[in-house]
Coordinates of C-alpha atoms and ligand atoms in Angstrom, one line a residue:
M124 CA 0.0 0.0 0.0
T125 CA 1.2 3.4 -0.9
A126 CA 0.3 6.3 1.3
T127 CA -1.6 9.1 -0.4
T128 CA -1.8 12.7 0.4
A129 CA -5.3 13.8 1.3
R130 CA -4.7 17.3 -0.1
P131 CA -2.1 18.8 -2.3
Y132 CA 0.9 20.2 -0.4
V133 CA 1.7 22.8 -3.0
P134 CA -0.7 25.7 -3.7
A135 CA -1.9 25.7 -7.4
E136 CA -0.8 29.4 -7.8
L137 CA 2.7 29.0 -6.4
D138 CA 5.3 31.0 -8.3
A139 CA 8.2 28.5 -8.1
T140 CA 10.6 30.9 -9.8
D141 CA 10.6 32.9 -6.5
W142 CA 12.7 31.5 -3.7
S143 CA 10.8 33.5 -1.1
R144 CA 7.7 31.6 -2.1
L145 CA 9.4 28.2 -2.1
E146 CA 11.3 28.6 1.1
P147 CA 8.5 28.2 3.6
L148 CA 7.2 25.1 1.8
Y149 CA 10.7 23.5 1.8
R150 CA 11.2 24.6 5.5
G151 CA 7.9 23.0 6.3
L152 CA 9.1 19.7 5.0
V153 CA 12.5 19.9 6.7
D154 CA 10.9 20.8 10.1
R155 CA 8.1 18.3 9.9
P156 CA 8.3 15.8 12.8
L157 CA 8.5 12.2 11.6
K158 CA 6.8 9.9 14.0
C159 CA 5.9 6.9 11.9
K160 CA 6.5 5.1 8.6
N161 CA 3.4 6.8 7.1
C162 CA 4.8 10.2 8.0
L163 CA 7.9 9.4 6.1
E164 CA 6.0 8.2 3.1
N165 CA 3.9 11.4 3.1
L166 CA 7.1 13.5 3.4
I167 CA 8.5 11.8 0.3
L168 CA 5.2 12.4 -1.6
D169 CA 4.9 16.0 -0.6
R170 CA 8.5 16.6 -1.4
S171 CA 7.9 15.1 -4.8
E172 CA 5.1 17.5 -5.4
L173 CA 7.1 20.5 -4.4
D174 CA 10.2 19.4 -6.3
A175 CA 8.0 18.9 -9.4
A176 CA 6.8 22.5 -9.2
T177 CA 10.4 23.7 -8.9
A178 CA 11.5 21.5 -11.7
E179 CA 8.7 22.8 -14.0
A180 CA 9.6 26.4 -13.2
E181 CA 13.1 25.7 -14.3
A182 CA 12.0 23.8 -17.3
N183 CA 9.8 26.7 -18.5
L184 CA 12.6 29.2 -18.1
Y185 CA 15.0 26.8 -19.9
I186 CA 12.6 26.2 -22.7
A187 CA 11.9 29.9 -23.1
M188 CA 15.6 30.7 -23.2
T189 CA 16.6 28.0 -25.7
C190 CA 13.8 29.0 -28.0
H191 CA 15.1 32.6 -28.0
T192 CA 18.8 32.8 -27.1
D193 CA 18.7 36.3 -28.7
D194 CA 16.1 37.6 -26.1
A195 CA 18.2 39.0 -23.2
S196 CA 15.2 39.1 -20.8
R197 CA 14.7 35.3 -21.2
Q198 CA 18.4 34.7 -20.6
A199 CA 18.2 37.0 -17.5
A200 CA 15.2 35.1 -16.1
F201 CA 17.0 31.8 -16.4
T202 CA 20.1 33.2 -14.9
R203 CA 18.1 34.6 -12.0
F204 CA 16.7 31.2 -11.3
V205 CA 20.2 29.6 -11.6
E206 CA 21.7 32.1 -9.2
N207 CA 18.9 32.6 -6.7
V208 CA 16.7 29.5 -6.6
E209 CA 18.9 26.6 -7.6
P210 CA 21.6 27.0 -4.9
N211 CA 19.0 27.3 -2.2
V212 CA 17.1 24.3 -3.5
R213 CA 20.4 22.2 -3.6
K214 CA 21.0 23.0 0.1
V215 CA 17.5 22.2 1.2
A216 CA 17.4 19.1 -1.0
F217 CA 20.5 17.9 0.9
E218 CA 18.7 18.4 4.2
L219 CA 15.7 16.5 3.0
D220 CA 17.8 13.7 1.5
R221 CA 19.5 13.3 4.8
K222 CA 16.3 13.5 6.8
I223 CA 14.8 10.7 4.7
V224 CA 17.7 8.3 4.5
S225 CA 18.7 8.7 8.2
S226 CA 15.1 8.3 9.4
P227 CA 14.7 5.1 11.5
F228 CA 11.5 4.5 9.4
A229 CA 13.4 4.3 6.2
R230 CA 14.2 0.7 6.9
E231 CA 10.6 -0.1 7.5
L232 CA 9.5 1.2 4.0
D233 CA 8.6 -1.4 1.4
Q234 CA 12.1 -1.8 -0.2
A235 CA 10.6 -3.0 -3.5
R236 CA 8.9 0.3 -3.8
Y237 CA 11.4 2.7 -2.1
G238 CA 14.7 0.9 -2.4
V239 CA 15.8 2.5 -5.6
L240 CA 14.9 6.0 -4.3
L241 CA 16.7 5.5 -1.0
R242 CA 19.8 4.2 -2.7
R243 CA 19.8 7.3 -4.9
L244 CA 19.3 9.7 -2.0
A245 CA 22.1 8.0 -0.1
V246 CA 24.5 8.8 -2.9
D247 CA 23.3 12.4 -3.0
V248 CA 23.9 12.8 0.7
E249 CA 27.3 11.1 0.4
L250 CA 28.5 13.5 -2.3
F251 CA 27.0 16.7 -1.1
R252 CA 29.4 19.5 -0.2
D253 CA 28.4 23.1 0.6
A254 CA 31.4 24.4 -1.1
N255 CA 30.3 22.8 -4.4
I256 CA 27.1 24.8 -4.7
P257 CA 28.7 28.0 -6.0
L258 CA 30.9 25.9 -8.3
Q259 CA 27.8 24.2 -9.8
T260 CA 26.2 27.6 -10.4
E261 CA 29.3 28.8 -12.2
I262 CA 29.3 25.7 -14.3
T263 CA 25.6 26.2 -15.3
K264 CA 26.5 29.7 -16.4
L265 CA 29.5 28.6 -18.4
D266 CA 27.4 26.0 -20.2
Q267 CA 24.8 28.7 -20.8
E268 CA 27.6 30.8 -22.4
Y269 CA 28.6 28.0 -24.6
S270 CA 25.0 27.6 -25.7
T271 CA 24.7 31.3 -26.5
I272 CA 28.0 31.3 -28.5
C273 CA 26.7 28.4 -30.6
G274 CA 23.3 29.8 -31.0
A275 CA 24.8 33.0 -32.4
M276 CA 26.7 31.1 -35.1
S277 CA 25.5 31.7 -38.5
V278 CA 27.0 32.3 -42.0
E279 CA 26.2 34.2 -45.1
F280 CA 25.7 31.5 -47.7
D281 CA 23.9 31.1 -51.0
G282 CA 22.5 34.6 -50.6
A283 CA 21.1 34.4 -47.1
K284 CA 22.1 34.3 -43.4
R285 CA 21.9 30.7 -42.3
T286 CA 22.2 28.9 -39.0
L287 CA 24.8 26.0 -38.9
A288 CA 21.8 23.6 -38.6
Q289 CA 20.4 25.1 -41.8
M290 CA 23.8 24.8 -43.4
S291 CA 23.9 21.0 -43.0
R292 CA 21.7 20.5 -46.0
Y293 CA 24.4 21.8 -48.3
L294 CA 26.7 19.0 -47.1
E295 CA 24.3 16.6 -48.8
E296 CA 24.5 18.3 -52.1
T297 CA 25.7 16.2 -55.0
D298 CA 27.9 19.0 -56.3
R299 CA 31.2 18.5 -54.6
A300 CA 32.3 22.1 -54.9
T301 CA 29.2 23.3 -53.2
R302 CA 29.7 20.9 -50.4
E303 CA 33.3 21.9 -49.9
K304 CA 32.4 25.6 -49.8
A305 CA 29.6 24.9 -47.3
W306 CA 31.8 22.7 -45.2
R307 CA 34.6 25.3 -45.1
A308 CA 32.1 28.1 -44.3
I309 CA 30.9 26.1 -41.3
A310 CA 34.4 25.1 -40.2
E311 CA 35.7 28.7 -40.4
R312 CA 32.7 30.0 -38.5
R313 CA 33.2 27.5 -35.7
D314 CA 37.0 28.2 -35.8
A315 CA 36.3 31.9 -35.1
D316 CA 34.9 31.1 -31.7
A317 CA 37.2 28.1 -31.0
D318 CA 39.4 29.9 -28.6
R319 CA 36.5 31.2 -26.6
I320 CA 35.1 27.7 -26.4
D321 CA 38.5 26.3 -25.3
D322 CA 38.5 28.9 -22.5
I323 CA 35.0 27.7 -21.4
Y324 CA 36.1 24.1 -21.5
D325 CA 39.3 24.8 -19.5
A326 CA 37.2 26.6 -16.9
L327 CA 34.7 23.8 -16.7
I328 CA 37.4 21.1 -16.3
A329 CA 39.0 23.1 -13.5
K330 CA 35.8 23.7 -11.6
R331 CA 34.7 20.1 -12.0
H332 CA 38.0 18.8 -10.7
R333 CA 37.6 21.1 -7.7
I334 CA 34.1 19.6 -7.1
A335 CA 35.4 16.1 -7.2
V336 CA 38.3 16.9 -4.8
N337 CA 36.0 18.7 -2.4
A338 CA 33.9 15.5 -2.3
G339 CA 36.9 13.3 -1.6
F340 CA 37.5 11.9 -5.0
A341 CA 40.9 11.7 -6.9
N342 CA 39.3 13.0 -10.1
F343 CA 36.0 14.1 -11.6
R344 CA 35.6 11.0 -13.7
D345 CA 35.3 8.8 -10.6
Y346 CA 33.1 11.4 -8.9
Q347 CA 30.8 11.8 -11.9
H348 CA 30.3 8.0 -12.3
R349 CA 29.1 7.9 -8.7
K350 CA 27.1 11.1 -9.1
M351 CA 25.4 9.7 -12.2
Q352 CA 24.4 6.7 -10.1
R353 CA 26.2 4.2 -12.3
F354 CA 25.6 1.3 -10.0
D355 CA 25.6 -1.3 -12.7
Y356 CA 28.9 -0.5 -14.6
R357 CA 32.3 1.0 -13.9
P358 CA 35.0 2.8 -15.9
E359 CA 36.5 -0.6 -16.8
D360 CA 33.3 -1.5 -18.5
C361 CA 33.5 1.7 -20.5
F362 CA 37.0 0.7 -21.6
G363 CA 35.7 -2.7 -22.6
F364 CA 33.1 -0.9 -24.7
H365 CA 35.8 1.2 -26.4
D366 CA 37.8 -1.9 -27.2
A367 CA 34.9 -3.8 -28.6
V368 CA 33.9 -0.8 -30.8
A369 CA 37.5 -0.4 -32.0
E370 CA 37.7 -4.1 -32.8
I371 CA 34.2 -4.7 -34.3
C372 CA 32.7 -1.4 -35.5
V373 CA 35.7 0.6 -36.7
P374 CA 36.7 -2.0 -39.4
A375 CA 33.0 -2.0 -40.6
L376 CA 33.1 1.8 -40.6
H377 CA 36.3 1.7 -42.7
R378 CA 34.7 -0.7 -45.2
L379 CA 31.8 1.7 -45.6
N380 CA 34.2 4.6 -46.1
A381 CA 36.1 2.6 -48.8
E382 CA 32.9 1.7 -50.6
R383 CA 31.8 5.3 -50.4
A384 CA 35.1 6.5 -51.9
R385 CA 34.8 3.9 -54.7
H386 CA 31.2 4.9 -55.5
L387 CA 32.1 8.6 -55.5
G388 CA 35.1 7.8 -57.7
L389 CA 37.5 9.5 -55.3
P390 CA 41.0 8.4 -54.3
A391 CA 40.2 9.5 -50.7
L392 CA 37.3 11.0 -48.8
R393 CA 37.5 14.5 -47.6
P394 CA 35.3 15.7 -44.7
W395 CA 32.7 17.2 -47.0
D396 CA 32.2 13.8 -48.7
L397 CA 30.5 12.1 -45.8
A398 CA 26.9 13.3 -45.9
V399 CA 26.2 13.1 -49.7
D400 CA 24.5 10.1 -51.1
E401 CA 27.3 7.9 -52.5
R402 CA 25.3 7.0 -55.6
G403 CA 24.8 10.6 -56.6
R404 CA 21.1 10.7 -55.9
P405 CA 19.7 14.0 -54.6
P406 CA 19.4 14.5 -50.8
L407 CA 16.4 13.0 -49.0
R408 CA 14.0 15.8 -48.3
P409 CA 11.3 14.2 -46.1
F410 CA 9.2 17.3 -45.3
R411 CA 8.6 21.0 -46.1
D412 CA 8.2 22.6 -42.7
G413 CA 7.4 21.9 -39.0
K414 CA 3.7 21.3 -39.6
D415 CA 4.4 18.8 -42.5
L416 CA 7.0 17.0 -40.3
L417 CA 4.4 16.7 -37.5
D418 CA 1.6 15.4 -39.7
R419 CA 3.7 12.8 -41.4
T420 CA 5.3 11.6 -38.2
A421 CA 1.8 11.3 -36.7
A422 CA 0.9 9.1 -39.7
V423 CA 4.0 6.9 -39.1
F424 CA 3.0 6.3 -35.5
R425 CA -0.6 5.5 -36.6
R426 CA 0.9 2.7 -38.7
L427 CA 3.2 1.5 -35.9
D428 CA 0.8 1.4 -32.9
P429 CA -2.5 3.2 -32.1
E430 CA -1.6 3.8 -28.5
L431 CA 1.7 5.5 -29.3
A432 CA -0.1 7.4 -32.0
S433 CA -2.6 8.9 -29.7
M434 CA 0.2 9.9 -27.3
F435 CA 1.9 11.6 -30.1
D436 CA -1.2 13.4 -31.1
T437 CA -1.5 15.0 -27.7
L438 CA 1.8 16.8 -28.3
G439 CA 0.3 18.7 -31.2
E440 CA -2.5 20.0 -29.0
G441 CA -0.6 23.0 -27.6
E442 CA 2.6 24.4 -26.2
C443 CA 4.5 21.2 -26.5
L444 CA 6.6 21.7 -29.6
D445 CA 9.2 24.1 -31.1
L446 CA 10.4 22.3 -34.2
E447 CA 11.9 24.6 -36.8
S448 CA 15.4 26.0 -37.0
R449 CA 15.8 29.7 -37.0
P450 CA 18.5 32.2 -36.0
G451 CA 18.6 32.8 -32.2
K452 CA 17.7 29.3 -31.2
A453 CA 20.0 27.1 -29.2
P454 CA 21.5 24.1 -31.1
G455 CA 20.4 20.5 -30.7
G456 CA 17.2 18.8 -29.8
Y457 CA 15.7 17.7 -26.5
Q458 CA 12.6 16.5 -24.8
Y459 CA 11.9 18.1 -21.5
Q460 CA 9.1 16.8 -19.2
R461 CA 7.4 19.6 -17.3
Q462 CA 7.0 17.7 -14.0
R463 CA 4.1 19.5 -12.4
S464 CA 1.7 19.6 -15.3
R465 CA 3.3 16.4 -16.6
R466 CA 3.4 17.6 -20.2
P467 CA 6.4 16.9 -22.4
F468 CA 8.1 19.6 -24.5
I469 CA 10.0 18.8 -27.7
F470 CA 12.6 21.2 -29.0
M471 CA 14.6 20.7 -32.2
N472 CA 16.1 22.5 -35.1
A473 CA 14.4 21.0 -38.1
A474 CA 15.7 22.2 -41.5
G475 CA 14.1 19.7 -43.8
L476 CA 16.7 17.0 -43.5
H477 CA 16.4 13.3 -43.1
R478 CA 18.2 13.5 -39.8
D479 CA 15.5 15.9 -38.5
L480 CA 13.0 13.2 -39.1
I481 CA 15.1 10.9 -37.0
T482 CA 15.3 13.5 -34.3
M483 CA 11.6 13.9 -34.4
V484 CA 10.8 10.2 -33.8
H485 CA 13.7 10.0 -31.3
E486 CA 12.3 12.8 -29.2
A487 CA 8.9 11.4 -29.5
G488 CA 10.2 8.2 -27.9
H489 CA 11.3 10.3 -24.9
A490 CA 7.9 11.8 -24.8
F491 CA 6.3 8.4 -24.8
H492 CA 8.5 7.5 -21.9
S493 CA 7.4 10.6 -20.0
I494 CA 3.8 10.0 -20.7
L495 CA 3.9 6.3 -19.8
C496 CA 5.4 6.8 -16.4
K497 CA 3.8 10.2 -15.5
G498 CA 1.3 8.6 -13.1
D499 CA 4.0 7.7 -10.5
P500 CA 3.6 10.0 -7.5
I501 CA 7.4 9.8 -6.8
L502 CA 9.2 12.4 -9.0
E503 CA 12.4 10.4 -9.2
Y504 CA 10.5 7.5 -10.7
R505 CA 8.9 9.7 -13.5
G506 CA 12.1 9.5 -15.4
S507 CA 14.6 6.7 -15.8
P508 CA 18.4 6.6 -15.9
T509 CA 19.6 8.0 -19.2
E510 CA 21.0 4.6 -20.4
F511 CA 17.4 3.4 -20.5
A512 CA 15.8 6.7 -21.4
E513 CA 17.8 6.5 -24.6
V514 CA 16.5 3.0 -25.3
A515 CA 13.0 4.5 -25.2
S516 CA 14.0 7.1 -27.8
T517 CA 16.4 5.1 -30.0
S518 CA 14.0 2.2 -30.4
M519 CA 11.6 4.6 -32.2
E520 CA 14.3 5.4 -34.8
L521 CA 14.4 1.6 -35.6
L522 CA 10.7 0.6 -35.1
T523 CA 9.5 3.4 -37.4
L524 CA 11.8 2.1 -40.3
P525 CA 9.1 -0.1 -41.9
H526 CA 6.7 2.9 -42.0
L527 CA 8.8 5.5 -43.7
G528 CA 6.5 5.3 -46.7
E529 CA 4.7 8.3 -45.0
F530 CA 7.7 10.4 -46.0
Y531 CA 9.2 8.6 -49.0
G532 CA 8.8 6.4 -52.0
E533 CA 10.1 2.8 -51.7
A534 CA 13.5 3.5 -53.1
E535 CA 14.1 6.5 -50.8
A536 CA 12.7 4.6 -47.8
N537 CA 15.2 1.9 -48.4
R538 CA 18.0 4.5 -48.6
A539 CA 16.8 5.8 -45.2
R540 CA 16.7 2.2 -43.8
R541 CA 20.3 1.5 -44.9
E542 CA 21.4 4.8 -43.5
R543 CA 19.9 4.0 -40.1
L544 CA 21.5 0.6 -40.0
E545 CA 24.9 2.0 -41.1
K546 CA 24.6 4.2 -38.0
F547 CA 25.5 1.2 -35.9
P548 CA 29.1 0.9 -37.3
S549 CA 29.4 4.7 -37.8
L550 CA 28.0 6.2 -34.7
M551 CA 29.4 3.7 -32.1
P552 CA 33.0 4.8 -32.9
W553 CA 32.1 8.5 -32.4
I554 CA 30.5 7.7 -29.1
A555 CA 33.5 5.6 -27.9
Q556 CA 35.8 8.5 -29.1
V557 CA 33.9 11.1 -27.1
D558 CA 33.7 8.9 -24.1
A559 CA 37.3 8.0 -24.1
F560 CA 38.2 11.6 -24.6
Q561 CA 36.3 12.6 -21.4
H562 CA 38.0 9.8 -19.4
W563 CA 41.3 11.2 -20.5
V564 CA 40.3 14.9 -19.9
Y565 CA 39.1 14.4 -16.4
T566 CA 41.7 12.0 -15.2
N567 CA 44.4 14.3 -16.5
P568 CA 43.1 17.6 -15.1
G569 CA 46.4 19.5 -15.4
H570 CA 46.7 19.0 -19.1
T571 CA 47.5 21.7 -21.6
R572 CA 45.5 22.5 -24.7
K573 CA 48.3 21.0 -26.7
D574 CA 48.1 17.7 -24.8
R575 CA 44.3 17.7 -25.2
T576 CA 44.6 18.2 -29.0
A577 CA 47.2 15.4 -29.2
E578 CA 44.9 13.1 -27.2
W579 CA 41.9 13.9 -29.4
M580 CA 43.9 13.2 -32.6
R581 CA 45.2 10.0 -31.1
L582 CA 41.6 8.9 -30.5
N583 CA 40.7 10.1 -33.9
A584 CA 43.2 7.8 -35.4
R585 CA 41.7 4.9 -33.3
F586 CA 38.0 5.6 -33.9
G587 CA 37.7 8.0 -36.8
S588 CA 36.6 7.6 -40.4
M589 CA 39.1 7.1 -43.2
V590 CA 39.2 10.8 -44.1
D591 CA 41.9 12.8 -45.7
W592 CA 42.4 15.9 -43.4
S593 CA 45.6 17.2 -45.1
G594 CA 45.8 21.0 -45.1
I595 CA 42.8 21.3 -42.8
E596 CA 44.1 19.4 -39.7
R597 CA 43.3 22.4 -37.5
F598 CA 39.6 21.8 -38.0
A599 CA 39.9 18.2 -37.0
E600 CA 41.8 19.1 -33.9
R601 CA 38.9 20.9 -32.3
S602 CA 36.0 18.9 -33.8
W603 CA 35.0 17.8 -30.3
Q604 CA 33.8 21.4 -29.6
R605 CA 30.6 20.8 -31.5
Q606 CA 29.6 17.9 -29.1
L607 CA 27.5 19.9 -26.7
H608 CA 27.3 17.1 -24.1
L609 CA 31.0 17.7 -23.3
F610 CA 30.0 21.1 -21.9
G611 CA 26.7 20.8 -20.1
M612 CA 26.5 17.0 -19.5
P613 CA 29.9 15.6 -18.8
F614 CA 30.2 11.8 -19.3
Y615 CA 26.6 11.7 -20.6
Y616 CA 27.4 10.2 -24.0
I617 CA 28.3 6.6 -23.6
E618 CA 24.6 6.2 -22.6
Y619 CA 23.8 6.5 -26.3
G620 CA 26.1 3.6 -27.1
I621 CA 24.7 1.5 -24.3
A622 CA 21.2 2.4 -25.4
E623 CA 21.9 1.5 -29.0
T624 CA 22.6 -2.0 -27.9
G625 CA 19.2 -2.1 -26.1
A626 CA 17.3 -0.4 -28.9
M627 CA 18.8 -2.9 -31.5
Q628 CA 17.6 -5.7 -29.3
V629 CA 14.0 -4.2 -29.3
W630 CA 14.3 -4.0 -33.0
L631 CA 15.4 -7.6 -33.3
Q632 CA 12.3 -8.7 -31.3
S633 CA 10.1 -6.6 -33.5
R634 CA 11.3 -8.3 -36.6
T635 CA 9.9 -11.6 -35.4
D636 CA 7.0 -10.5 -33.2
R637 CA 6.1 -6.8 -33.4
A638 CA 3.2 -7.0 -30.9
R639 CA 5.4 -8.5 -28.3
A640 CA 8.2 -6.1 -28.9
L641 CA 5.8 -3.1 -28.5
A642 CA 4.3 -4.6 -25.4
N643 CA 7.7 -5.1 -23.9
Y644 CA 8.8 -1.6 -24.9
K645 CA 5.8 -0.1 -23.2
R646 CA 6.2 -2.3 -20.1
G647 CA 9.8 -1.2 -19.7
L648 CA 8.9 2.5 -20.2
A649 CA 6.0 2.4 -17.8
L650 CA 8.4 1.4 -15.0
G651 CA 10.1 4.9 -15.3
G652 CA 13.0 4.9 -12.9
S653 CA 11.4 2.7 -10.2
R654 CA 13.7 -0.3 -10.9
P655 CA 17.5 -0.7 -11.3
L656 CA 18.8 -0.6 -14.9
P657 CA 19.2 -4.3 -15.5
E658 CA 15.5 -4.8 -14.5
L659 CA 14.3 -2.1 -16.9
W660 CA 16.2 -3.8 -19.7
Q661 CA 14.7 -7.1 -18.8
A662 CA 11.2 -5.7 -18.7
A663 CA 11.8 -4.4 -22.2
G664 CA 12.9 -7.9 -23.2
C665 CA 16.6 -7.0 -23.5
R666 CA 19.8 -8.4 -22.1
W667 CA 21.8 -5.9 -20.0
D668 CA 25.1 -6.0 -21.8
F669 CA 27.2 -3.7 -23.9
G670 CA 30.4 -5.7 -24.2
R671 CA 32.1 -7.5 -27.0
G672 CA 29.6 -10.4 -27.3
I673 CA 26.5 -8.3 -27.8
I674 CA 28.2 -5.8 -30.1
R675 CA 29.5 -8.7 -32.3
E676 CA 26.0 -10.2 -32.4
L677 CA 24.3 -6.9 -33.3
M678 CA 27.0 -6.1 -35.9
D679 CA 26.3 -9.5 -37.6
E680 CA 22.5 -8.8 -37.6
V681 CA 23.0 -5.4 -39.1
N682 CA 25.2 -6.9 -41.9
R683 CA 22.6 -9.6 -42.5
E684 CA 19.7 -7.1 -42.7
M685 CA 21.7 -4.7 -44.9
A686 CA 22.2 -7.5 -47.4
T687 CA 18.4 -7.7 -47.8
I688 CA 17.8 -4.0 -48.6
P689 CA 18.3 -3.0 -52.2
A690 CA 21.0 -0.3 -52.5
Ligands
ZN985 ZN1 17.7 11.2 -26.5

């Protein structure tokens, strides 16, 4: 039996962007006497409700800012929250975590229900240091600065001012000179801010190292693995993943590169030869604008599964989407669950590319996850560890492949299918490279920029495509700067590789029994974060493994499937 609150603890009209309004509510929880197990359960539930209100206030400010990085007032509102509310919430959260885990009634709680939460809070208590709060605020602001710099990047090209997201489409042009010109325009533009971004990264590394040392760790890598609650794998497992990818995926990637060069009739690929269709067909152009993208994606989900389709349709019903790219918008794409109203928001930079369509179904997968577990009264369980959250999203990239007819004719759909399957050997090496880079960066905190470049290039030789960089090496040297996770979400990247192995397993199930695969998928998602990772994988019908064995198996499956799709 789960205790329920008779009345809401948080007033409906609460302005959760204002600490003076939040403080009495948080104080009320900290000071509440705990005389029984039920009191503790009620405290957990009331706290969830209050945390959800705070989280939604931050979500709204973040969404508003990323949709308009060129609007100073929105930036300022987010900064105010980061500076005035967040540090106070962090402090009081620590008091509450400690109150809960050290309560004598914690042991009496149903461990099947509360065990995962208690384990999580215990780590938060263990890692909390007062001295780290201002450092975390500075880090958030540095990441915000990175976002602003990237959001302001645009180039004059083909007669108009274009964002870098909008420029990507020129890299798919069959005319090689156009591609090269576009690629150089993007690279030069990024290079103009490369020193500023290096400054930001240096500052981030130093502050993060400080945080780790303050918490009693030798380095930020070990701190962050604990902080990210990686209970089910360790740095050695990450190295095992890197080795498996280098051994199994990189040779496959190099074979694809060689084939591409042969089809294009080139002695060697240059960086601007990677996105064009290797058979000289015009780029895939799946949709005209955001509305078109939305309508066709809805049709894809109708073909896949009526339940998922109706969830997707609710997103179109107001204030849940900002899809199109435009100047003054932050880069990237995300799904953000607003935890109080329990409505997801999808942000992306659609510019009419095939990869935008992938982003759309990917973020929709995250939204399905948010929706399927939104009924849990415990906030922490209304989202899962990122390793599994990315299974929810990545699976949709694969399960929608049979239904791409909503966007394409059969030949084009097959192109898109091949492209997605090729992502296994081509994306896994990039993930391993970014992850290995971070392991090195944070376990060598005193490094110089020269050392960092050398390490990145060493990893590039281990994991990179067979590309001729001669004469433009300096662009390769800082190509990590475009990976936004390195700035705001350190070590959050291998999750995509781990999740790819889960999503591919969901896809394998769906090829033999689609109904069962979808049922497993939804069962796994509905658990939210209430169970440990291996159990979430098991619920989704997957094996919790990202080592050599599974990668070999999946690579073989990809090769088999590719052989059946006409080129
Ligand atoms: Zn994702």
